Amino acid sequence: MKLGIGRKKSEQNTSPSVIQTKRKKSKKFKVILAVFLAAVIAGGGTLAYLHFNAKKVSAGSTQTFQTVTKMDISNSIAVTGTIEANESRTVSTLVSDTKVLSVSVNIGDYVEAGDPICTFDTTSIQDKIDRLLKKMDIAEQQDALEEAMAQAALNRAQEDYNTNVSENALDMTGSARSYSDSERNVSDAERSLSNAETDLASAKADYEDAKDDYEDAKDDYEDLKDIYEEYYETTDSEKRESVLSGSGYSSIEELKEALEEAENKKDSYKSTMESKEDSVTSAERAVASAESSLSSAQSSLESAGDSYQKSVNSAADESKSDTRTIEDKENTLKQTELNNATTNDENQQQLEEYYEQLEDCYVTAPISGIITSLSVEEGDEYNTSNSTQEICVIQDDTSFKVTGTVDQYDIASVSENMTAVIKTDATGDDEFDGIVTFVAPTPESSSSSGSSSSSSTEYEVEISLLDKDSRLRLGMTAETSILTESRKGVLAVPYDCIEEDKDGNSYIYIAESGGTTEKDTKNSTSDNAASSAGKGAEKGKKTETTNSDGTAEITTKKVAVEKGLETDYYTEIISDEVSEGDKVLVPNSISSSSSDSKDSNESSMLGGMGGMSGGGGAPGGGAPGGGGGHM
């Protein structure tokens, strides 16, 4: 049975690891008052008695401090559901008009997959199978004889075809060989032509290079010759000196030697150029010869191709005639096979049904598990009208899941693979780890009526248990918390310790100086100090308070923080200036004696309660409404 689920508050006796549900900030004033009263009663908050004159408060003012604690905090959604098997099968059979011969199990038995459950009488169905098999065997023998005769006729036609193909192949082989030789000759001629053209191109390139070298050497020689002649055209020593100076040579002998070297170089390059020119001429003749050889080879190839085509055409004509004969025989064989193919179709279908009925007579366990329901006994008669009735139900008792529903307001926060914590009445405060394995895409609708009718929209979820425990049983009610957000080992304080300035920046006040203890401290303070502590001083500004006897004082410092995960009670704070164990002022926690009788009574009450002994700190994970984190 599935139980409907709404949002569930954490109970007061919840262990420290129970997850907090979402907080309702709209009732912050009531939460602050409840927290403050719980802190005073428990004696866990540090109290500082401050004196101020604001609003005509005369003396004995007090403030509450909370301790910065490193803890694990989280938010969750509560689900109440039923423990079910992760896998369950209803076993049935399709047999009809059959008696139950034996039943191998009882309710509560454990079975492995494949173990026998029950057996039905197979005498009638086995007799039907034997008679049908004999009928089918005779029909198959008749079909085989017809197909053998058609196959023999086809084989003879194929033999005639193969003989003709062999003879024609000999003729075509000779023609093909001649054609192949001609093809090789054409390839050789093309290769020779290609090589000759490559040689010609190379020879032309060499010639151009040699020609360029010759032209350069010739220009160098002519330049030196002009300088040399200019030197001897005058007898004036200064002019001669100027000619030598402009040429870069230091003496006429050096110039003459350079001129002779240039002339030799020019003559050498000229000889090389002429040799390369002869090579070009030879290469051109080779190309012409290769072109002629290629033309002759191509003509021979064309003639060989004509001869080969004639032999191919002759063989094709004969092959076409033989092929038609073979096709006729193949068609005859195929028609015979087609006619015989359906001979036993109906019989085969009937046989398969008989075999299925025979198999259904032996019922086995589809999965391993406990027999939780058994609906047959030995000697029962199965009739056609009840052919799908239930035999038994098997549930796997080694793997459990919790099935429940989540309302439409929370379902968007739930997704598969989220972790969960599960508790049952049978296991007390013991908790079991789980994981969400299914979230329904569509809702289950339910309605309730009293003086008026109302309806709710809920979605089914399944949470698989990761732990095994012998105390768990199918059908138990389970309380589950689905973890939607979590932080481990973070610094946290009650959310009402955090204030925001007009720009939306978060900050807290940390107690800095002496005069405070693990319990409470009574101080008096000036009006300005109280106002600064309550409303928030400038960043880094200290607020000092002094005892009425002047023996101790408290200093608080404004520290900027970043808020992390927020739960019903605790909020993660992030700041390099905050450490575990720091005392944080609870804003707006000031109370005092007053000329007004109501204020006086409240001050007396708080003062009287402040002396009670108790554990440290404000309510934690067990506080109603979700509480804080677990340390």
JSON list of N, CA and C in Angstrom, two decimals, residues 578-629:
[
{"chain": "A", "resi": 578, "resn": "VAL", "atom": "N", "xyz": [36.42, 34.66, 10.06]},
{"chain": "A", "resi": 578, "resn": "VAL", "atom": "CA", "xyz": [35.60, 33.91, 11.02]},
{"chain": "A", "resi": 578, "resn": "VAL", "atom": "C", "xyz": [36.22, 32.53, 11.23]},
{"chain": "A", "resi": 579, "resn": "SER", "atom": "N", "xyz": [36.26, 32.09, 12.51]},
{"chain": "A", "resi": 579, "resn": "SER", "atom": "CA", "xyz": [36.82, 30.78, 12.85]},
{"chain": "A", "resi": 579, "resn": "SER", "atom": "C", "xyz": [35.81, 30.02, 13.71]},
{"chain": "A", "resi": 580, "resn": "GLU", "atom": "N", "xyz": [35.99, 28.71, 13.74]},
{"chain": "A", "resi": 580, "resn": "GLU", "atom": "CA", "xyz": [35.14, 27.88, 14.58]},
{"chain": "A", "resi": 580, "resn": "GLU", "atom": "C", "xyz": [35.32, 28.28, 16.05]},
{"chain": "A", "resi": 581, "resn": "GLY", "atom": "N", "xyz": [34.23, 28.39, 16.77]},
{"chain": "A", "resi": 581, "resn": "GLY", "atom": "CA", "xyz": [34.29, 28.77, 18.18]},
{"chain": "A", "resi": 581, "resn": "GLY", "atom": "C", "xyz": [34.07, 30.24, 18.44]},
{"chain": "A", "resi": 582, "resn": "ASP", "atom": "N", "xyz": [34.10, 31.08, 17.38]},
{"chain": "A", "resi": 582, "resn": "ASP", "atom": "CA", "xyz": [33.83, 32.51, 17.57]},
{"chain": "A", "resi": 582, "resn": "ASP", "atom": "C", "xyz": [32.41, 32.72, 18.10]},
{"chain": "A", "resi": 583, "resn": "LYS", "atom": "N", "xyz": [32.24, 33.77, 18.96]},
{"chain": "A", "resi": 583, "resn": "LYS", "atom": "CA", "xyz": [30.93, 34.10, 19.49]},
{"chain": "A", "resi": 583, "resn": "LYS", "atom": "C", "xyz": [30.30, 35.18, 18.63]},
{"chain": "A", "resi": 584, "resn": "VAL", "atom": "N", "xyz": [29.06, 34.94, 18.16]},
{"chain": "A", "resi": 584, "resn": "VAL", "atom": "CA", "xyz": [28.39, 35.85, 17.25]},
{"chain": "A", "resi": 584, "resn": "VAL", "atom": "C", "xyz": [27.16, 36.44, 17.93]},
{"chain": "A", "resi": 585, "resn": "LEU", "atom": "N", "xyz": [27.01, 37.75, 17.85]},
{"chain": "A", "resi": 585, "resn": "LEU", "atom": "CA", "xyz": [25.89, 38.45, 18.47]},
{"chain": "A", "resi": 585, "resn": "LEU", "atom": "C", "xyz": [24.60, 38.15, 17.71]},
{"chain": "A", "resi": 586, "resn": "VAL", "atom": "N", "xyz": [23.53, 37.86, 18.46]},
{"chain": "A", "resi": 586, "resn": "VAL", "atom": "CA", "xyz": [22.20, 37.70, 17.85]},
{"chain": "A", "resi": 586, "resn": "VAL", "atom": "C", "xyz": [21.57, 39.08, 17.81]},
{"chain": "A", "resi": 587, "resn": "PRO", "atom": "N", "xyz": [21.33, 39.67, 16.63]},
{"chain": "A", "resi": 587, "resn": "PRO", "atom": "CA", "xyz": [20.78, 41.03, 16.54]},
{"chain": "A", "resi": 587, "resn": "PRO", "atom": "C", "xyz": [19.40, 41.10, 17.18]},
{"chain": "A", "resi": 588, "resn": "ASN", "atom": "N", "xyz": [19.06, 42.30, 17.69]},
{"chain": "A", "resi": 588, "resn": "ASN", "atom": "CA", "xyz": [17.72, 42.57, 18.26]},
{"chain": "A", "resi": 588, "resn": "ASN", "atom": "C", "xyz": [17.39, 41.65, 19.42]},
{"chain": "A", "resi": 589, "resn": "SER", "atom": "N", "xyz": [18.42, 41.14, 20.13]},
{"chain": "A", "resi": 589, "resn": "SER", "atom": "CA", "xyz": [18.17, 40.24, 21.27]},
{"chain": "A", "resi": 589, "resn": "SER", "atom": "C", "xyz": [18.23, 40.98, 22.60]},
{"chain": "A", "resi": 590, "resn": "ILE", "atom": "N", "xyz": [18.35, 42.33, 22.57]},
{"chain": "A", "resi": 590, "resn": "ILE", "atom": "CA", "xyz": [18.49, 43.11, 23.80]},
{"chain": "A", "resi": 590, "resn": "ILE", "atom": "C", "xyz": [17.17, 43.12, 24.58]},
{"chain": "A", "resi": 591, "resn": "SER", "atom": "N", "xyz": [17.24, 42.84, 25.89]},
{"chain": "A", "resi": 591, "resn": "SER", "atom": "CA", "xyz": [16.07, 43.00, 26.77]},
{"chain": "A", "resi": 591, "resn": "SER", "atom": "C", "xyz": [16.54, 43.68, 28.06]},
{"chain": "A", "resi": 592, "resn": "SER", "atom": "N", "xyz": [15.71, 44.40, 28.73]},
{"chain": "A", "resi": 592, "resn": "SER", "atom": "CA", "xyz": [16.16, 45.14, 29.92]},
{"chain": "A", "resi": 592, "resn": "SER", "atom": "C", "xyz": [14.98, 45.43, 30.87]},
{"chain": "A", "resi": 593, "resn": "SER", "atom": "N", "xyz": [15.36, 45.84, 32.12]},
{"chain": "A", "resi": 593, "resn": "SER", "atom": "CA", "xyz": [14.35, 46.34, 33.05]},
{"chain": "A", "resi": 593, "resn": "SER", "atom": "C", "xyz": [13.96, 47.74, 32.64]},
{"chain": "A", "resi": 594, "resn": "SER", "atom": "N", "xyz": [12.75, 48.17, 32.93]},
{"chain": "A", "resi": 594, "resn": "SER", "atom": "CA", "xyz": [12.27, 49.47, 32.43]},
{"chain": "A", "resi": 594, "resn": "SER", "atom": "C", "xyz": [11.27, 50.04, 33.42]},
{"chain": "A", "resi": 595, "resn": "SER", "atom": "N", "xyz": [11.01, 51.35, 33.27]},
{"chain": "A", "resi": 595, "resn": "SER", "atom": "CA", "xyz": [9.95, 51.98, 34.07]},
{"chain": "A", "resi": 595, "resn": "SER", "atom": "C", "xyz": [8.59, 51.42, 33.70]},
{"chain": "A", "resi": 596, "resn": "ASP", "atom": "N", "xyz": [8.50, 50.86, 32.50]},
{"chain": "A", "resi": 596, "resn": "ASP", "atom": "CA", "xyz": [7.25, 50.22, 32.06]},
{"chain": "A", "resi": 596, "resn": "ASP", "atom": "C", "xyz": [7.13, 48.87, 32.74]},
{"chain": "A", "resi": 597, "resn": "SER", "atom": "N", "xyz": [5.98, 48.55, 33.28]},
{"chain": "A", "resi": 597, "resn": "SER", "atom": "CA", "xyz": [5.82, 47.33, 34.06]},
{"chain": "A", "resi": 597, "resn": "SER", "atom": "C", "xyz": [5.99, 46.10, 33.22]},
{"chain": "A", "resi": 598, "resn": "LYS", "atom": "N", "xyz": [5.54, 46.11, 31.95]},
{"chain": "A", "resi": 598, "resn": "LYS", "atom": "CA", "xyz": [5.67, 44.94, 31.08]},
{"chain": "A", "resi": 598, "resn": "LYS", "atom": "C", "xyz": [7.12, 44.64, 30.81]},
{"chain": "A", "resi": 599, "resn": "ASP", "atom": "N", "xyz": [7.93, 45.67, 30.47]},
{"chain": "A", "resi": 599, "resn": "ASP", "atom": "CA", "xyz": [9.36, 45.47, 30.23]},
{"chain": "A", "resi": 599, "resn": "ASP", "atom": "C", "xyz": [10.03, 44.95, 31.47]},
{"chain": "A", "resi": 600, "resn": "SER", "atom": "N", "xyz": [9.61, 45.47, 32.63]},
{"chain": "A", "resi": 600, "resn": "SER", "atom": "CA", "xyz": [10.21, 45.03, 33.87]},
{"chain": "A", "resi": 600, "resn": "SER", "atom": "C", "xyz": [9.94, 43.56, 34.12]},
{"chain": "A", "resi": 601, "resn": "ASN", "atom": "N", "xyz": [8.71, 43.11, 33.87]},
{"chain": "A", "resi": 601, "resn": "ASN", "atom": "CA", "xyz": [8.38, 41.71, 34.08]},
{"chain": "A", "resi": 601, "resn": "ASN", "atom": "C", "xyz": [9.18, 40.81, 33.17]},
{"chain": "A", "resi": 602, "resn": "GLU", "atom": "N", "xyz": [9.29, 41.21, 31.87]},
{"chain": "A", "resi": 602, "resn": "GLU", "atom": "CA", "xyz": [10.05, 40.39, 30.90]},
{"chain": "A", "resi": 602, "resn": "GLU", "atom": "C", "xyz": [11.51, 40.31, 31.30]},
{"chain": "A", "resi": 603, "resn": "SER", "atom": "N", "xyz": [12.07, 41.42, 31.76]},
{"chain": "A", "resi": 603, "resn": "SER", "atom": "CA", "xyz": [13.47, 41.42, 32.17]},
{"chain": "A", "resi": 603, "resn": "SER", "atom": "C", "xyz": [13.66, 40.50, 33.35]},
{"chain": "A", "resi": 604, "resn": "SER", "atom": "N", "xyz": [12.71, 40.52, 34.31]},
{"chain": "A", "resi": 604, "resn": "SER", "atom": "CA", "xyz": [12.84, 39.65, 35.47]},
{"chain": "A", "resi": 604, "resn": "SER", "atom": "C", "xyz": [12.78, 38.20, 35.07]},
{"chain": "A", "resi": 605, "resn": "MET", "atom": "N", "xyz": [11.86, 37.90, 34.13]},
{"chain": "A", "resi": 605, "resn": "MET", "atom": "CA", "xyz": [11.71, 36.50, 33.71]},
{"chain": "A", "resi": 605, "resn": "MET", "atom": "C", "xyz": [12.99, 35.99, 33.05]},
{"chain": "A", "resi": 606, "resn": "LEU", "atom": "N", "xyz": [13.54, 36.77, 32.12]},
{"chain": "A", "resi": 606, "resn": "LEU", "atom": "CA", "xyz": [14.74, 36.34, 31.41]},
{"chain": "A", "resi": 606, "resn": "LEU", "atom": "C", "xyz": [15.92, 36.26, 32.35]},
{"chain": "A", "resi": 607, "resn": "GLY", "atom": "N", "xyz": [15.99, 37.23, 33.28]},
{"chain": "A", "resi": 607, "resn": "GLY", "atom": "CA", "xyz": [17.09, 37.21, 34.22]},
{"chain": "A", "resi": 607, "resn": "GLY", "atom": "C", "xyz": [17.04, 35.98, 35.08]},
{"chain": "A", "resi": 608, "resn": "GLY", "atom": "N", "xyz": [15.82, 35.61, 35.53]},
{"chain": "A", "resi": 608, "resn": "GLY", "atom": "CA", "xyz": [15.68, 34.42, 36.37]},
{"chain": "A", "resi": 608, "resn": "GLY", "atom": "C", "xyz": [16.02, 33.16, 35.64]},
{"chain": "A", "resi": 609, "resn": "MET", "atom": "N", "xyz": [15.65, 33.09, 34.37]},
{"chain": "A", "resi": 609, "resn": "MET", "atom": "CA", "xyz": [15.90, 31.86, 33.60]},
{"chain": "A", "resi": 609, "resn": "MET", "atom": "C", "xyz": [17.35, 31.76, 33.17]},
{"chain": "A", "resi": 610, "resn": "GLY", "atom": "N", "xyz": [18.03, 32.91, 33.08]},
{"chain": "A", "resi": 610, "resn": "GLY", "atom": "CA", "xyz": [19.39, 32.88, 32.57]},
{"chain": "A", "resi": 610, "resn": "GLY", "atom": "C", "xyz": [20.33, 32.10, 33.43]},
{"chain": "A", "resi": 611, "resn": "GLY", "atom": "N", "xyz": [20.01, 31.92, 34.69]},
{"chain": "A", "resi": 611, "resn": "GLY", "atom": "CA", "xyz": [20.91, 31.21, 35.57]},
{"chain": "A", "resi": 611, "resn": "GLY", "atom": "C", "xyz": [20.81, 29.72, 35.49]},
{"chain": "A", "resi": 612, "resn": "MET", "atom": "N", "xyz": [19.87, 29.19, 34.68]},
{"chain": "A", "resi": 612, "resn": "MET", "atom": "CA", "xyz": [19.67, 27.74, 34.62]},
{"chain": "A", "resi": 612, "resn": "MET", "atom": "C", "xyz": [20.84, 27.09, 33.91]},
{"chain": "A", "resi": 613, "resn": "SER", "atom": "N", "xyz": [21.16, 25.88, 34.40]},
{"chain": "A", "resi": 613, "resn": "SER", "atom": "CA", "xyz": [22.24, 25.15, 33.74]},
{"chain": "A", "resi": 613, "resn": "SER", "atom": "C", "xyz": [21.70, 24.46, 32.51]},
{"chain": "A", "resi": 614, "resn": "GLY", "atom": "N", "xyz": [22.56, 24.20, 31.52]},
{"chain": "A", "resi": 614, "resn": "GLY", "atom": "CA", "xyz": [22.11, 23.53, 30.29]},
{"chain": "A", "resi": 614, "resn": "GLY", "atom": "C", "xyz": [23.27, 23.31, 29.36]},
{"chain": "A", "resi": 615, "resn": "GLY", "atom": "N", "xyz": [22.97, 22.60, 28.24]},
{"chain": "A", "resi": 615, "resn": "GLY", "atom": "CA", "xyz": [24.00, 22.32, 27.25]},
{"chain": "A", "resi": 615, "resn": "GLY", "atom": "C", "xyz": [24.28, 23.53, 26.41]},
{"chain": "A", "resi": 616, "resn": "GLY", "atom": "N", "xyz": [25.31, 23.48, 25.62]},
{"chain": "A", "resi": 616, "resn": "GLY", "atom": "CA", "xyz": [25.75, 24.62, 24.85]},
{"chain": "A", "resi": 616, "resn": "GLY", "atom": "C", "xyz": [24.97, 24.84, 23.60]},
{"chain": "A", "resi": 617, "resn": "GLY", "atom": "N", "xyz": [24.70, 26.11, 23.30]},
{"chain": "A", "resi": 617, "resn": "GLY", "atom": "CA", "xyz": [24.20, 26.49, 21.98]},
{"chain": "A", "resi": 617, "resn": "GLY", "atom": "C", "xyz": [22.72, 26.46, 21.86]},
{"chain": "A", "resi": 618, "resn": "ALA", "atom": "N", "xyz": [22.25, 26.99, 20.69]},
{"chain": "A", "resi": 618, "resn": "ALA", "atom": "CA", "xyz": [20.83, 27.01, 20.36]},
{"chain": "A", "resi": 618, "resn": "ALA", "atom": "C", "xyz": [20.42, 25.65, 19.84]},
{"chain": "A", "resi": 619, "resn": "PRO", "atom": "N", "xyz": [19.12, 25.44, 19.63]},
{"chain": "A", "resi": 619, "resn": "PRO", "atom": "CA", "xyz": [18.65, 24.15, 19.14]},
{"chain": "A", "resi": 619, "resn": "PRO", "atom": "C", "xyz": [19.32, 23.79, 17.84]},
{"chain": "A", "resi": 620, "resn": "GLY", "atom": "N", "xyz": [19.63, 22.52, 17.66]},
{"chain": "A", "resi": 620, "resn": "GLY", "atom": "CA", "xyz": [20.33, 22.08, 16.46]},
{"chain": "A", "resi": 620, "resn": "GLY", "atom": "C", "xyz": [19.44, 21.29, 15.57]},
{"chain": "A", "resi": 621, "resn": "GLY", "atom": "N", "xyz": [19.94, 20.11, 15.08]},
{"chain": "A", "resi": 621, "resn": "GLY", "atom": "CA", "xyz": [19.21, 19.32, 14.11]},
{"chain": "A", "resi": 621, "resn": "GLY", "atom": "C", "xyz": [17.88, 18.85, 14.59]},
{"chain": "A", "resi": 622, "resn": "GLY", "atom": "N", "xyz": [17.69, 18.75, 15.90]},
{"chain": "A", "resi": 622, "resn": "GLY", "atom": "CA", "xyz": [16.42, 18.24, 16.37]},
{"chain": "A", "resi": 622, "resn": "GLY", "atom": "C", "xyz": [15.36, 19.27, 16.55]},
{"chain": "A", "resi": 623, "resn": "ALA", "atom": "N", "xyz": [15.62, 20.53, 16.27]},
{"chain": "A", "resi": 623, "resn": "ALA", "atom": "CA", "xyz": [14.62, 21.57, 16.50]},
{"chain": "A", "resi": 623, "resn": "ALA", "atom": "C", "xyz": [13.46, 21.40, 15.56]},
{"chain": "A", "resi": 624, "resn": "PRO", "atom": "N", "xyz": [12.23, 21.66, 15.99]},
{"chain": "A", "resi": 624, "resn": "PRO", "atom": "CA", "xyz": [11.06, 21.55, 15.11]},
{"chain": "A", "resi": 624, "resn": "PRO", "atom": "C", "xyz": [11.21, 22.44, 13.91]},
{"chain": "A", "resi": 625, "resn": "GLY", "atom": "N", "xyz": [10.75, 21.96, 12.79]},
{"chain": "A", "resi": 625, "resn": "GLY", "atom": "CA", "xyz": [10.84, 22.74, 11.58]},
{"chain": "A", "resi": 625, "resn": "GLY", "atom": "C", "xyz": [12.07, 22.46, 10.78]},
{"chain": "A", "resi": 626, "resn": "GLY", "atom": "N", "xyz": [12.89, 21.57, 11.16]},
{"chain": "A", "resi": 626, "resn": "GLY", "atom": "CA", "xyz": [14.03, 21.19, 10.33]},
{"chain": "A", "resi": 626, "resn": "GLY", "atom": "C", "xyz": [15.34, 21.38, 11.00]},
{"chain": "A", "resi": 627, "resn": "GLY", "atom": "N", "xyz": [15.46, 22.34, 11.97]},
{"chain": "A", "resi": 627, "resn": "GLY", "atom": "CA", "xyz": [16.69, 22.48, 12.72]},
{"chain": "A", "resi": 627, "resn": "GLY", "atom": "C", "xyz": [17.87, 22.81, 11.86]},
{"chain": "A", "resi": 628, "resn": "GLY", "atom": "N", "xyz": [19.01, 22.79, 12.47]},
{"chain": "A", "resi": 628, "resn": "GLY", "atom": "CA", "xyz": [20.24, 23.14, 11.78]},
{"chain": "A", "resi": 628, "resn": "GLY", "atom": "C", "xyz": [20.97, 21.95, 11.27]},
{"chain": "A", "resi": 629, "resn": "GLY", "atom": "N", "xyz": [22.27, 21.99, 11.44]},
{"chain": "A", "resi": 629, "resn": "GLY", "atom": "CA", "xyz": [23.08, 20.91, 10.89]},
{"chain": "A", "resi": 629, "resn": "GLY", "atom": "C", "xyz": [23.49, 19.93, 11.95]}
]
